Coordinates of C-alpha atoms and ligand atoms in Angstrom, one line a residue:
M1 CA 19.6 0.4 -9.8
R2 CA 15.8 -1.2 -10.0
T3 CA 13.2 0.1 -7.9
A4 CA 9.7 -0.7 -6.1
V5 CA 7.3 0.6 -4.2
V6 CA 5.6 -1.7 -1.5
V7 CA 2.9 -1.3 -0.4
G8 CA 1.3 -2.7 3.2
A9 CA 4.2 -3.7 6.3
G10 CA 1.8 -6.6 7.3
I11 CA 3.7 -10.0 7.6
G12 CA 3.4 -10.3 3.1
G13 CA 5.0 -6.9 2.6
L14 CA 8.1 -6.9 5.0
A15 CA 9.4 -10.6 3.6
V16 CA 9.1 -9.6 0.1
A17 CA 10.8 -6.1 0.8
G18 CA 13.4 -7.2 2.3
A19 CA 13.8 -9.9 0.1
L20 CA 14.1 -7.5 -2.8
A21 CA 16.4 -5.2 -0.7
R22 CA 18.8 -8.4 -0.2
S23 CA 19.1 -9.3 -3.8
G24 CA 19.7 -5.0 -4.9
W25 CA 16.9 -3.4 -5.3
Q26 CA 15.7 0.4 -3.9
V27 CA 12.7 -0.6 -1.6
T28 CA 10.2 1.8 -0.3
L29 CA 7.6 0.4 1.8
L30 CA 4.3 2.2 2.4
E31 CA 2.3 1.6 5.5
R32 CA -0.6 3.8 6.3
A33 CA -0.6 2.7 10.0
D34 CA 1.5 5.2 12.2
R35 CA 3.1 1.8 13.6
V36 CA 4.2 -1.1 12.1
R37 CA 2.8 -3.6 14.9
P38 CA 1.1 -6.9 14.6
D39 CA -1.5 -8.0 16.5
P40 CA -0.5 -9.7 19.7
T41 CA -1.8 -13.4 18.6
A42 CA 0.4 -16.3 16.4
V43 CA 0.2 -18.0 13.6
V44 CA 0.5 -21.9 12.6
L45 CA 3.1 -22.2 9.8
W46 CA 2.9 -25.2 7.8
P47 CA 6.2 -26.5 6.3
N48 CA 5.4 -24.7 3.1
G49 CA 5.6 -21.5 4.9
V50 CA 8.7 -22.6 6.7
R51 CA 9.9 -24.1 3.2
A52 CA 8.7 -20.4 1.4
L53 CA 10.9 -18.4 4.5
R54 CA 13.9 -20.2 4.6
A55 CA 13.8 -19.4 0.5
L56 CA 13.6 -15.5 1.6
D57 CA 17.2 -16.7 4.1
L58 CA 15.0 -15.9 6.8
G59 CA 15.6 -19.6 7.9
A60 CA 17.8 -18.7 11.0
G61 CA 15.5 -16.2 12.4
L62 CA 12.8 -18.4 12.4
D63 CA 14.3 -21.0 13.7
A64 CA 14.5 -19.0 17.3
I65 CA 11.2 -18.4 17.2
A66 CA 9.3 -21.4 16.1
T67 CA 7.6 -23.3 18.7
P68 CA 7.3 -27.7 16.9
L69 CA 3.2 -28.1 16.8
P70 CA 2.7 -31.9 17.4
D71 CA -0.5 -33.6 16.1
G72 CA -3.4 -33.2 19.1
G73 CA -6.1 -35.0 17.1
V74 CA -9.4 -33.5 16.5
R75 CA -12.0 -34.0 19.1
R76 CA -16.1 -33.5 19.5
P77 CA -17.1 -31.2 22.1
D78 CA -18.9 -34.3 24.3
G79 CA -14.5 -35.4 24.2
Q80 CA -15.4 -38.5 22.0
W81 CA -12.3 -38.8 18.7
L82 CA -13.2 -37.4 15.4
V83 CA -9.2 -38.4 14.8
Q84 CA -7.2 -40.1 16.9
P85 CA -3.4 -37.9 17.2
R86 CA -1.0 -39.4 14.7
P87 CA 3.0 -38.6 15.0
T88 CA 4.1 -36.6 12.2
P89 CA 7.3 -36.2 10.6
A90 CA 9.7 -33.9 11.0
D91 CA 9.5 -32.2 8.4
R92 CA 6.1 -32.3 7.5
M93 CA 5.5 -30.7 11.2
P94 CA 3.9 -27.4 11.7
V95 CA 5.4 -24.6 13.6
V96 CA 3.9 -21.7 15.9
V97 CA 5.6 -18.1 16.8
H98 CA 4.1 -15.3 17.9
R99 CA 3.4 -12.5 15.5
E100 CA 5.2 -10.4 17.0
D101 CA 8.6 -12.0 17.1
L102 CA 7.8 -12.9 13.8
H103 CA 7.4 -9.1 12.8
D104 CA 10.4 -8.4 14.8
A105 CA 12.4 -11.0 12.6
L106 CA 11.5 -9.5 9.6
I107 CA 11.8 -6.1 10.1
A108 CA 15.4 -7.1 11.4
G109 CA 15.7 -8.3 8.0
L110 CA 14.6 -5.3 5.7
G111 CA 18.4 -4.2 6.1
E112 CA 19.4 -0.8 4.7
R113 CA 18.2 -0.6 1.6
V114 CA 14.2 -0.3 2.5
E115 CA 12.6 3.1 3.4
L116 CA 10.1 2.9 6.1
R117 CA 7.2 5.5 5.4
T118 CA 4.4 5.7 7.8
G119 CA 1.1 7.3 7.7
V120 CA 1.3 6.9 4.5
S121 CA -2.1 5.7 3.3
V122 CA -2.4 4.7 -0.4
R123 CA -5.1 5.6 -2.7
T124 CA -4.9 6.2 -6.1
V125 CA -2.8 3.4 -8.3
R126 CA -1.3 3.5 -12.3
A127 CA -0.8 0.7 -14.3
E128 CA -0.4 1.5 -17.7
P129 CA 1.7 0.6 -21.2
G130 CA 4.2 3.2 -21.3
Q131 CA 4.3 4.4 -18.5
R132 CA 5.6 4.0 -15.0
P133 CA 4.2 2.0 -12.7
S134 CA 3.2 4.5 -9.4
V135 CA 0.7 5.2 -6.7
G136 CA 0.0 8.1 -4.7
D137 CA -1.8 8.8 -1.3
G138 CA -3.6 11.9 -2.5
R139 CA -0.6 14.0 -2.0
Q140 CA 2.5 12.9 -3.8
R141 CA 3.2 10.4 -6.3
F142 CA 5.2 7.6 -5.5
E143 CA 7.2 6.2 -9.1
A144 CA 9.6 2.7 -9.6
D145 CA 10.0 -0.1 -11.4
L146 CA 7.9 -2.8 -9.7
I147 CA 4.6 -2.1 -7.2
V148 CA 3.9 -4.5 -5.2
A149 CA 0.6 -4.5 -3.8
A150 CA 1.0 -5.9 0.0
D151 CA -1.7 -3.8 1.5
G152 CA -4.0 -7.0 2.8
T153 CA -7.8 -8.0 2.2
D154 CA -9.4 -4.0 1.5
S155 CA -6.3 -3.7 -0.6
E156 CA -6.9 -0.5 -2.6
I157 CA -4.7 -1.4 -5.8
R158 CA -6.5 -4.7 -5.9
R159 CA -10.2 -2.8 -6.0
Q160 CA -8.8 -0.4 -9.2
L161 CA -6.7 -3.4 -10.6
A162 CA -9.1 -6.1 -10.5
P163 CA -12.7 -4.5 -9.5
E164 CA -14.5 -8.4 -10.3
S165 CA -12.7 -9.5 -6.9
R166 CA -14.8 -8.2 -4.1
V167 CA -14.7 -9.3 -0.2
V168 CA -17.5 -10.7 1.3
S169 CA -18.1 -12.3 4.7
S170 CA -17.4 -16.0 5.1
G171 CA -20.0 -16.1 7.6
C172 CA -18.5 -16.1 11.2
A173 CA -16.0 -14.7 13.4
A174 CA -13.4 -15.6 15.0
W175 CA -11.0 -14.9 18.0
R176 CA -7.8 -15.3 19.1
A177 CA -5.6 -15.0 22.0
V178 CA -1.9 -16.1 24.1
I179 CA -2.4 -16.3 27.3
P180 CA 1.4 -15.2 28.9
W181 CA 3.6 -18.7 30.3
Y182 CA 2.8 -17.1 33.5
R183 CA -1.2 -17.0 33.2
A184 CA -1.4 -20.0 31.6
P185 CA -3.6 -23.7 33.3
R186 CA -2.1 -26.1 34.8
L187 CA -2.8 -29.0 33.6
P188 CA -3.7 -32.3 34.5
A189 CA -0.4 -34.6 33.2
D190 CA -2.0 -36.8 30.7
Q191 CA -3.7 -33.7 29.5
S192 CA -2.2 -31.8 26.2
V193 CA -2.9 -28.1 25.0
G194 CA -2.4 -28.7 21.6
G195 CA -5.4 -30.2 19.3
E196 CA -8.4 -29.0 18.2
T197 CA -12.7 -29.6 19.0
L198 CA -15.3 -29.3 16.6
G199 CA -18.7 -28.9 17.1
A200 CA -21.8 -27.4 15.0
G201 CA -20.6 -24.3 13.8
Y202 CA -18.4 -23.8 16.6
R203 CA -13.9 -24.8 16.1
F204 CA -10.8 -24.0 19.2
V205 CA -8.0 -25.0 18.4
A206 CA -4.6 -24.5 20.8
A207 CA -1.5 -24.7 20.7
S208 CA 1.3 -24.0 23.4
L209 CA 4.5 -21.0 22.3
G210 CA 6.5 -23.1 25.3
E211 CA 7.9 -21.1 28.3
R212 CA 9.1 -17.7 28.0
G213 CA 12.7 -18.1 26.8
S214 CA 13.2 -21.5 27.0
S215 CA 15.5 -23.0 24.5
G216 CA 13.7 -23.4 21.0
A217 CA 11.0 -21.9 22.6
S218 CA 9.3 -18.2 21.0
S219 CA 10.8 -15.7 23.3
R220 CA 7.1 -14.9 23.6
G221 CA 5.8 -18.0 25.3
G222 CA 2.9 -19.0 26.4
I223 CA -0.6 -20.6 24.8
Y224 CA -2.4 -19.6 22.0
W225 CA -5.7 -19.9 20.9
V226 CA -8.5 -19.4 18.4
A227 CA -11.8 -19.6 18.5
T228 CA -14.6 -19.9 15.4
A229 CA -18.0 -19.2 15.5
A230 CA -20.6 -19.0 12.8
G231 CA -22.5 -16.0 12.6
A232 CA -21.0 -11.6 12.9
P233 CA -18.6 -10.8 15.3
R234 CA -20.1 -9.4 18.4
P235 CA -20.4 -5.7 19.2
E236 CA -20.4 -5.9 22.6
P237 CA -17.3 -4.6 24.6
P238 CA -14.7 -7.9 25.0
E239 CA -14.8 -8.7 29.2
T240 CA -18.5 -9.7 27.3
Q241 CA -17.8 -11.0 24.8
L242 CA -15.3 -13.5 26.5
T243 CA -18.1 -14.1 28.6
L244 CA -20.1 -15.6 25.8
L245 CA -17.4 -17.9 24.5
R246 CA -17.1 -19.6 28.4
R247 CA -21.3 -19.4 27.4
W248 CA -20.6 -21.4 23.8
Y249 CA -17.9 -23.6 24.9
S250 CA -18.9 -24.6 28.5
G251 CA -19.1 -28.5 28.8
W252 CA -16.0 -28.7 25.8
P253 CA -13.6 -31.0 26.5
T254 CA -10.0 -30.2 28.1
P255 CA -8.2 -27.3 27.7
V256 CA -10.9 -25.3 26.6
G257 CA -12.3 -23.6 29.8
E258 CA -9.7 -24.0 30.9
L259 CA -8.2 -21.4 28.2
L260 CA -10.6 -19.6 28.7
D261 CA -11.4 -18.9 32.0
A262 CA -7.1 -18.2 31.8
T263 CA -7.5 -15.6 29.5
D264 CA -8.4 -11.8 30.1
P265 CA -10.6 -9.1 28.4
A266 CA -7.6 -7.4 27.4
D267 CA -5.9 -10.2 25.8
L268 CA -8.7 -10.8 23.4
V269 CA -8.7 -10.2 19.2
Q270 CA -12.0 -10.3 18.1
Q271 CA -12.3 -10.6 14.0
E272 CA -15.1 -11.1 11.0
I273 CA -13.6 -14.2 8.7
R274 CA -13.6 -12.7 4.9
E275 CA -12.8 -13.7 2.0
L276 CA -12.2 -12.8 -1.7
R277 CA -15.1 -14.3 -4.2
P278 CA -14.7 -14.7 -7.0
L279 CA -10.0 -14.5 -6.9
P280 CA -8.8 -11.4 -9.1
R281 CA -8.4 -12.8 -12.9
S282 CA -4.4 -11.7 -12.6
Y283 CA -1.4 -11.0 -9.9
G284 CA 0.8 -9.4 -12.5
F285 CA -0.4 -5.8 -14.5
P286 CA 2.4 -5.4 -17.0
A287 CA 2.9 -1.4 -16.7
G288 CA 6.3 0.5 -18.2
P289 CA 9.6 -0.8 -17.2
G290 CA 7.9 -3.7 -15.2
G291 CA 4.3 -3.6 -13.5
V292 CA 2.3 -4.2 -10.8
V293 CA 1.7 -7.1 -8.7
L294 CA -0.9 -8.6 -5.9
L295 CA 0.9 -10.4 -3.1
G296 CA -0.8 -11.9 0.2
D297 CA -4.6 -11.4 1.2
A298 CA -4.1 -8.3 -1.4
A299 CA -4.8 -11.2 -3.5
H300 CA -6.4 -14.7 -1.9
A301 CA -8.0 -13.2 1.4
M302 CA -9.2 -16.7 2.4
P303 CA -10.9 -17.8 5.5
P304 CA -8.6 -19.1 8.2
H305 CA -9.3 -23.0 8.2
L306 CA -6.4 -24.4 6.5
G307 CA -4.2 -21.6 8.6
Q308 CA -2.5 -20.8 4.8
G309 CA -3.0 -17.4 4.6
A310 CA 0.4 -16.6 6.0
C311 CA 1.8 -19.2 4.4
L312 CA 0.6 -18.3 0.9
A313 CA 2.2 -14.8 1.6
F314 CA 5.6 -16.3 1.8
E315 CA 5.2 -18.1 -1.0
D316 CA 4.4 -15.2 -2.9
A317 CA 7.2 -13.5 -1.9
A318 CA 9.7 -16.2 -2.3
T319 CA 8.1 -17.0 -6.1
L320 CA 8.6 -13.7 -6.7
A321 CA 12.1 -12.8 -5.3
S322 CA 13.4 -16.0 -7.0
L323 CA 11.8 -15.0 -10.4
L324 CA 13.3 -11.5 -10.1
R325 CA 16.6 -12.5 -10.2
E326 CA 16.1 -15.3 -12.8
S327 CA 14.1 -12.7 -15.5
R328 CA 14.1 -9.5 -16.7
L329 CA 10.9 -7.4 -15.0
P330 CA 7.9 -7.6 -17.5
D331 CA 8.4 -11.1 -18.2
A332 CA 8.7 -11.7 -14.0
V333 CA 5.0 -9.7 -13.6
V334 CA 3.5 -12.4 -16.2
A335 CA 5.9 -15.3 -14.8
Y336 CA 4.3 -14.4 -11.1
D337 CA 0.6 -14.3 -12.4
R338 CA 1.2 -18.0 -14.0
L339 CA 3.1 -19.3 -10.7
R340 CA 1.1 -17.7 -8.0
R341 CA -2.7 -17.8 -8.8
P342 CA -3.6 -21.8 -9.8
R343 CA -1.4 -22.4 -6.4
A344 CA -3.4 -19.8 -4.6
A345 CA -7.5 -21.1 -6.6
T346 CA -6.3 -24.6 -4.9
V347 CA -5.8 -23.5 -1.1
V348 CA -8.6 -22.0 -1.5
R349 CA -10.7 -24.6 -3.0
Q350 CA -9.2 -26.9 0.0
T351 CA -10.3 -23.9 2.2
R352 CA -13.8 -24.0 0.7
R353 CA -14.3 -27.4 1.3
M354 CA -13.3 -27.2 5.2
S355 CA -15.7 -24.4 5.3
A356 CA -18.5 -26.7 5.1
V357 CA -17.5 -29.7 7.2
L358 CA -16.2 -26.6 9.5
Q359 CA -19.2 -24.4 9.6
A360 CA -21.8 -28.3 9.7
R361 CA -25.3 -27.4 11.8
G362 CA -28.2 -29.5 12.6
R363 CA -28.0 -32.9 13.6
L364 CA -28.5 -34.5 9.9
A365 CA -25.6 -32.2 8.8
L366 CA -23.9 -32.5 12.0
R367 CA -23.9 -37.1 11.4
A368 CA -22.8 -36.4 7.7
R369 CA -19.7 -34.1 8.9
D370 CA -18.5 -36.5 11.6
A371 CA -19.3 -39.6 8.6
A372 CA -17.2 -37.5 6.6
L373 CA -14.3 -36.5 8.4
G374 CA -14.2 -39.7 10.4
A375 CA -13.7 -41.3 6.5
I376 CA -11.9 -38.9 5.0
S377 CA -10.4 -36.9 6.9
P378 CA -6.7 -38.0 6.3
R379 CA -7.4 -36.5 3.0
L380 CA -9.2 -33.9 4.7
L381 CA -7.3 -32.7 7.4
S382 CA -4.0 -33.0 5.7
G383 CA -5.1 -30.6 3.4
A384 CA -2.7 -28.2 4.5
A385 CA 0.1 -30.7 4.7
A386 CA -0.5 -31.9 1.4
S387 CA -0.4 -28.9 -0.8
A388 CA 2.4 -27.9 1.7
A389 CA 4.5 -31.5 0.8
Q390 CA 4.1 -30.1 -2.9
W391 CA 5.0 -26.0 -3.3
R392 CA 8.6 -25.6 -3.7
P393 CA 10.4 -22.5 -4.3
P394 CA 11.1 -21.5 -7.9
S395 CA 15.0 -22.8 -8.5
Ligands
LIG401 C1 -8.2 -16.0 13.0 C2 -7.1 -15.9 11.8 C3 -6.0 -17.0 11.8 C4 -5.2 -17.4 11.4 N1 -4.3 -17.6 11.6 C5 -3.5 -17.7 10.7 C6 -2.2 -19.6 10.4 O1 -2.2 -19.7 11.9 N2 -1.4 -19.5 9.1 C7 -1.6 -18.9 8.1 O2 -0.5 -19.0 7.4 N3 -2.2 -18.0 8.3 C8 -3.5 -17.4 9.3 N4 -3.9 -16.7 8.9 C9 -4.2 -15.4 7.8 C10 -2.9 -14.4 8.2 O3 -3.0 -13.9 9.5 C11 -2.7 -13.8 6.9 O4 -2.9 -14.2 5.3 C12 -1.5 -13.1 6.7 O5 -1.5 -12.0 7.7 C13 -1.8 -11.5 5.7 O6 -1.1 -10.8 5.9 P1 -0.5 -9.8 4.7 O7 1.1 -9.3 4.9 O8 -1.0 -10.0 3.2 O9 -1.4 -8.7 5.0 P2 -2.2 -7.8 6.2 O10 -1.6 -8.7 7.4 O11 -3.8 -7.1 6.2 O12 -1.1 -6.7 5.9 C14 -2.1 -5.4 5.4 C15 -0.9 -4.1 5.6 O13 -1.2 -3.3 4.8 C16 -1.4 -2.2 5.1 N5 -2.5 -1.1 4.5 C17 -3.8 -1.6 4.2 N6 -4.3 -0.5 3.4 C18 -3.1 0.0 3.4 C19 -3.0 1.5 2.0 N7 -4.2 2.1 1.4 N8 -1.8 1.7 1.9 C20 -1.0 1.7 3.3 N9 -0.8 0.5 4.0 C21 -1.8 0.1 3.7 C22 -1.9 -2.4 6.6 O14 -2.6 -1.3 7.3 C23 -1.5 -3.8 7.4 O15 -0.7 -3.6 7.9 C24 -5.2 -16.2 10.2 C25 -5.7 -15.6 9.9 C26 -7.3 -15.1 10.7 C27 -7.8 -13.8 10.4

């Protein structure tokens, strides 16, 4: 039986571990934390991410927890439309999912053939010709035919195999929260929850996860919001961060203020936004009978402006699983790099263009930004949808 070690039980690691196990691999999943636990926020999955999950046979689980996210348009802080909401065909509509629901669905997909070992922090990797690849935590070594590094932005495995790729700050921080449905603000009938508001260096996006338990909605209902601001994360306690957010976004159109008022400090998740520059020179390192591959944020951490990080991790997992079904192992490692690196590079390029628009500050830059948004918004803002439309799991 073919064996794999997957390092990291985040979204990407769970997805690929389950996929390999379902194709008959014996999988060991190593996680440095004591428990496998996501942050209590949500994630938007574009059609490419949804397609990848379906290719991984996780479509039924997803349908039970996903809420469709109609286009809510883009406004300025004074309420004027930069981009009016447009009807979205069902097959191009993203969905929003509570991360805890998503983790539950991915864990349910692990099956019997995955040995999950928590509290194991991988520190070394061996990927040399003629030797089975392995990883170690300083106390023991784990050898397998294939090692999947899904250990996130600060990946130790990537640091050793692709040291040219560095983690750098993207120059902004993000705050996220899910307000449970019972605390969600009641909005005027003509106001929808969803949509985006863009200011000078500030951005606010909201999405409804629906009412708890209602048909087709997340089993953890509520309203998800994410606010991005240029600058560093705040060192103050969450109460003070929330006060700052309410000040920064004061006067912004409904529902921004209402959502911030309904948020508890305990709901708040703050994060520095970081990215890889440059991307690793390779995502596949043949070794012995197989090799090591980089997957998810370990391979292509990027700012979340297009909401594509998790979607790409699922694409990585679906591509790897498909290649491993079709090809011999060392060939699959090489083919994985050939297919995934250009794809990730394209999405990173789109994200960087978006970063420049989102982080525009100063009157001239803002005017240029608004003009650009008005003129090329369909092309720019539907970048994610366009890449979504293009990507298909390899057959
Ligand atoms: C504010 C924000 C909003 C976002 N919104 C979206 C969105 O709407 N849509 C979208 O598609 N993406 C979004 N993303 C991106 C998405 O969250 C990430 O791309 C995705 O979670 C990456 O998953 P991963 O499994 O690769 O990495 P991670 O989730 O970081 O998981 C890595 C795992 O590896 C473990 N680990 C790390 N080091 C070791 C080690 N040495 N040994 C063992 N285990 C280790 C960690 O503990 C962790 O469990 C967003 C990101 C941010 C910051």
